[in-house]
Tab-separated table of C-alpha atoms in Angstrom:
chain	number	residue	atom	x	y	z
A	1	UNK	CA	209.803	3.839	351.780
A	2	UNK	CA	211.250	4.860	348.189
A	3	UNK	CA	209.596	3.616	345.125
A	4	UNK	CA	207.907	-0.029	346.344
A	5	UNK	CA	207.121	0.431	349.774
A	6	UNK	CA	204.895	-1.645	351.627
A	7	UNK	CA	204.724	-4.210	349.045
A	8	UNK	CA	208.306	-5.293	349.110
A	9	UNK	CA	208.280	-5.660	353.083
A	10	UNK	CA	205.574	-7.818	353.162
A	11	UNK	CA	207.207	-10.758	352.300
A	12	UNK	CA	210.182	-10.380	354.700
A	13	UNK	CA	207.601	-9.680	357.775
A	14	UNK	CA	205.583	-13.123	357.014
A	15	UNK	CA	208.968	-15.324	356.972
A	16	UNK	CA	209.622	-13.618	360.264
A	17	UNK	CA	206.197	-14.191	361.575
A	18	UNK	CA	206.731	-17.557	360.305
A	19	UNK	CA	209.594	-18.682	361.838
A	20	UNK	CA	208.362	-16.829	365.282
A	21	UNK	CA	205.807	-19.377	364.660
A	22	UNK	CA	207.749	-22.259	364.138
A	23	UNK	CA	210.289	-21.883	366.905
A	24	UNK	CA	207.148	-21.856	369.574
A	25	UNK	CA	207.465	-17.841	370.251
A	26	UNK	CA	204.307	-17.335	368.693
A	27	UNK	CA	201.200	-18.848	368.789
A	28	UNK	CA	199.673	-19.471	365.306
A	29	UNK	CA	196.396	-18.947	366.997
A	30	UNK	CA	196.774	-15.309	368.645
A	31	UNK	CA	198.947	-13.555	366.138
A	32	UNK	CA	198.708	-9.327	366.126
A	33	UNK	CA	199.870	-6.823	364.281
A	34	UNK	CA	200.425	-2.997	365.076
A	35	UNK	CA	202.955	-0.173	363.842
A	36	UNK	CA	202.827	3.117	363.378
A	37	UNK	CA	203.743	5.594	360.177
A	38	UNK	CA	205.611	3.516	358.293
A	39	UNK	CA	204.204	0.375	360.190
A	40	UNK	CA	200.839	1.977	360.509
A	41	UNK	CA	201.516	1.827	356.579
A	42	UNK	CA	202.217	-1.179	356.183
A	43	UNK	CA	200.088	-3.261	358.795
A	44	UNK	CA	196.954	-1.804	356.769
A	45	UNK	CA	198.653	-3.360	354.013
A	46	UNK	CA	198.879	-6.648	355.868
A	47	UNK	CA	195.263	-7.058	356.922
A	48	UNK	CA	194.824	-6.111	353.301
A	49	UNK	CA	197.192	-9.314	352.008
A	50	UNK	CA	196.393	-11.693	355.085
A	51	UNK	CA	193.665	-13.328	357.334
A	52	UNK	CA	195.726	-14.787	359.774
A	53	UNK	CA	196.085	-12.076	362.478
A	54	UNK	CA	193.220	-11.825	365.176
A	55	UNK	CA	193.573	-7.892	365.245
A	56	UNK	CA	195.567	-5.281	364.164
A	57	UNK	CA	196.078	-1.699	364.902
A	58	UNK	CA	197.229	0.811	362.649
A	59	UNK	CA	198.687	3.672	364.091
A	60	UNK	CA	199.609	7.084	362.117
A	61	UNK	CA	198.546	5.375	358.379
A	62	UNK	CA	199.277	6.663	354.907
A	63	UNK	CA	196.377	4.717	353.120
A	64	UNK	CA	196.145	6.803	350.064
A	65	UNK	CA	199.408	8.285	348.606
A	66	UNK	CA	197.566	10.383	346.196
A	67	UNK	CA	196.098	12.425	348.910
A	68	UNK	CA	198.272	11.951	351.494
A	69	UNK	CA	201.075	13.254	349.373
A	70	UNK	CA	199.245	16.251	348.500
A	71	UNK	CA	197.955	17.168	351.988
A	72	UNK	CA	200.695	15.749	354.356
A	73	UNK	CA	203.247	18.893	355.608
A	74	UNK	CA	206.199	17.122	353.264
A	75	UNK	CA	204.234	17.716	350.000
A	76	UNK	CA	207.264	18.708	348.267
A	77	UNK	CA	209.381	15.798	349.086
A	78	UNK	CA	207.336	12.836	348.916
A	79	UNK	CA	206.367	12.864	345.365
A	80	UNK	CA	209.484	13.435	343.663
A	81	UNK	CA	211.696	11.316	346.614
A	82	UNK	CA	209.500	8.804	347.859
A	83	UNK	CA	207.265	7.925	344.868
A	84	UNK	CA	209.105	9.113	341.531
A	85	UNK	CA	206.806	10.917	340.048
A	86	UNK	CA	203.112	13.300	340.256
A	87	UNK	CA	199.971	12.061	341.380
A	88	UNK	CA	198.729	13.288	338.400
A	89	UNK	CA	201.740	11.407	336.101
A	90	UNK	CA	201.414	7.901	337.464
A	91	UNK	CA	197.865	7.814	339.074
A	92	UNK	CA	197.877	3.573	338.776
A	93	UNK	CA	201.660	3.512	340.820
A	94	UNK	CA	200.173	5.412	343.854
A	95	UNK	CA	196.921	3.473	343.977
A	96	UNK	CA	198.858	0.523	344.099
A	97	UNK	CA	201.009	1.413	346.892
A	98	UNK	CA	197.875	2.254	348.729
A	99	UNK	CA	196.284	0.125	351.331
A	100	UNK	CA	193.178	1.409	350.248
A	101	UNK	CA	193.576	-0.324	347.191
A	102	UNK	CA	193.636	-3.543	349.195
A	103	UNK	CA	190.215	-3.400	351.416
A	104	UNK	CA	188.166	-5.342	349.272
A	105	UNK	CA	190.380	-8.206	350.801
A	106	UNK	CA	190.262	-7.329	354.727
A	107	UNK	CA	188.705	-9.554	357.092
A	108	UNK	CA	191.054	-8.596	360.735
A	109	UNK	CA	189.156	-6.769	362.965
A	110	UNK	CA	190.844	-3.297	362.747
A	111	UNK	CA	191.743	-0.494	365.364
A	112	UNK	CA	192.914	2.940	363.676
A	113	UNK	CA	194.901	5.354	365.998
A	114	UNK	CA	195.795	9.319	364.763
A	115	UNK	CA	197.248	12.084	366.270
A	116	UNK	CA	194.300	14.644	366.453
A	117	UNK	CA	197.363	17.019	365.181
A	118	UNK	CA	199.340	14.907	363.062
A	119	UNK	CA	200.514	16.918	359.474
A	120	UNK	CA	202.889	14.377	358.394
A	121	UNK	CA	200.345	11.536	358.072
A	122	UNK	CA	197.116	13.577	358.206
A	123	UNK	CA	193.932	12.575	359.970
A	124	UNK	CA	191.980	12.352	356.821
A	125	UNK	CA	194.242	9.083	355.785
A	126	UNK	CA	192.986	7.326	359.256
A	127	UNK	CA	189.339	8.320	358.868
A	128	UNK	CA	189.641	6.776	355.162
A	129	UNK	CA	190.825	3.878	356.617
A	130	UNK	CA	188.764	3.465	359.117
A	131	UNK	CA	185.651	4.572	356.510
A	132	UNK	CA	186.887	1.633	354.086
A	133	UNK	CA	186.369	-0.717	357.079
A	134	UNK	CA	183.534	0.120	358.127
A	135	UNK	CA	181.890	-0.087	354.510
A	136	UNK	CA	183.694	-3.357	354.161
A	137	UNK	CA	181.822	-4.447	357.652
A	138	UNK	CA	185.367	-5.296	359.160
A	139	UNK	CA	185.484	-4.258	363.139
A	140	UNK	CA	186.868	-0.938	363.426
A	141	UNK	CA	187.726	2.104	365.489
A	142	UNK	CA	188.816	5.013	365.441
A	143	UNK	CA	190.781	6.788	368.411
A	144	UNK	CA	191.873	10.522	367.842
A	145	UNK	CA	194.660	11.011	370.813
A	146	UNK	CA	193.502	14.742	371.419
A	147	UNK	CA	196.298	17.463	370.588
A	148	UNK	CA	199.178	14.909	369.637
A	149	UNK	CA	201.160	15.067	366.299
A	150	UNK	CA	202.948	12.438	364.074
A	151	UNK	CA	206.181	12.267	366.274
A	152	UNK	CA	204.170	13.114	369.836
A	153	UNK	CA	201.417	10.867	369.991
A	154	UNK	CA	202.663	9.614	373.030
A	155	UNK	CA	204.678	12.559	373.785
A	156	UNK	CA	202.765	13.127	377.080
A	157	UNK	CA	202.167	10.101	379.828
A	158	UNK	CA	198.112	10.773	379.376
A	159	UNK	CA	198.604	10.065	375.320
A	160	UNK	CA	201.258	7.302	376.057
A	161	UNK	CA	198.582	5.785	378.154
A	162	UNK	CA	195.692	6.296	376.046
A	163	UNK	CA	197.326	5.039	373.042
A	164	UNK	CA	198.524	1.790	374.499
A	165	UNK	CA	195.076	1.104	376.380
A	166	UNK	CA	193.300	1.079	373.332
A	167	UNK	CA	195.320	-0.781	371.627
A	168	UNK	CA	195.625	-3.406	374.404
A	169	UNK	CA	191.847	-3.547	375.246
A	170	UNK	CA	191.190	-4.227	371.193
A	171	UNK	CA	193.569	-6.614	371.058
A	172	UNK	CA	191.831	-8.238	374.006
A	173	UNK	CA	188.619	-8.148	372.937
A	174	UNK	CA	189.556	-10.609	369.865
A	175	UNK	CA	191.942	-12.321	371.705
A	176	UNK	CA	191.207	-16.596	371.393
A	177	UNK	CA	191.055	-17.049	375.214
A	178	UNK	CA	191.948	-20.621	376.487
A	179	UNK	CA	189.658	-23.638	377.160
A	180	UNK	CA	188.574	-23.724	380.457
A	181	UNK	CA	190.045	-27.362	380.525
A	182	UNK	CA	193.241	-26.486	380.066
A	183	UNK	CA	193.759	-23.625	382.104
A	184	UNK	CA	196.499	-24.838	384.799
A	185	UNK	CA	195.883	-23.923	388.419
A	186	UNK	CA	198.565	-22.265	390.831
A	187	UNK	CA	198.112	-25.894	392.284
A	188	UNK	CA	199.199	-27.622	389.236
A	189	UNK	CA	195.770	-28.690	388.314
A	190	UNK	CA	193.544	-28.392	385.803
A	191	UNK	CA	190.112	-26.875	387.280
A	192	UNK	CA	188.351	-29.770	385.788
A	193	UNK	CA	190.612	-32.391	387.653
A	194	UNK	CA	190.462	-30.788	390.681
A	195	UNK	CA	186.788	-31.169	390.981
């Protein structure tokens, strides 16, 4: 996370979606992306930087360091550690690291998930987020998982579930679906053929 983060991961996670890709693993056509704090980070930097996913989901986001690092419950370490300097003494460095600074570009239909609790990444950077997208237009949602924190937000099996149903159901509901003609039976068939 020190000094360039997401910015210098970006590259690295596109070869690898790339060659995923290329070697037939992933189809070029249904292509997500999700992560949470530090890849809830950076996937809001991706649908900032690229088109090419169908969805994303952005779980436990830092979209704006400046506030972030003076309301998150590590105030005194992320500044100095993690970004080098004050808000206050290199305004233009945070903004830049910010995914916020990005949403002018974002396109991908976006799901935002927060721990109603969470300090460490606090709520107010996944309702900016998901207030950037929805002024952008961009399909959005927000889903607070009641009474879970940064590290718990699937700490229970009710917040486990919850978190992965609504990620699953929005990654569904932009999902390309296949052609009716080339659905394969259990038969072997196409349904059109076997007509």
């Amino acid at each position: 996370m020190e000094k360039t983060y997401p910015a210098s991961n970006f590259d690295d996670l596109m070869a690898a979606v790339d060659a995923a890709v290329a070697s037939g693993v992933a189809d070029p056509d249904n292509l997500f992306v999700t992560g949470g704090s530090g890849g809830g980070i950076l996937t809001a930097w991706i649908v900032g930087k690229t088109n090419r996913f169908k969805a994303a989901a952005s779980q436990k986001p830092v979209t704006n360091w400046t506030s972030m690092s003076l309301t998150s419950d590590g105030t005194p370490f992320f500044a100095p550690y993690w970004m080098g300097s004050l808000p206050w003494e290199n305004y233009q460095a945070y903004w830049s690291r910010s995914p916020l600074s990005l949403m002018a570009n974002v396109k991908t239909p976006t799901l935002v998930v927060v721990g109603a609790s969470d300090y460490r990444t606090p709520v107010s950077e996944a309702e900016q987020l998901y207030s950037a997208l929805k002024l952008q237009r961009v399909p959005t949602a927000l889903v607070k998982v009641p009474e879970a924190s940064h590290g718990g937000i699937a700490s229970r099996p009710s917040q486990s579930a919850a978190k992965a149903s609504a990620i699953i159901a929005w990654f569904d509901r932009f999902r390309k679906k296949p052609d009716a003609s080339s659905v394969v039976s259990t038969n072997g068939t196409s349904p059109a053929a076997a007509q």
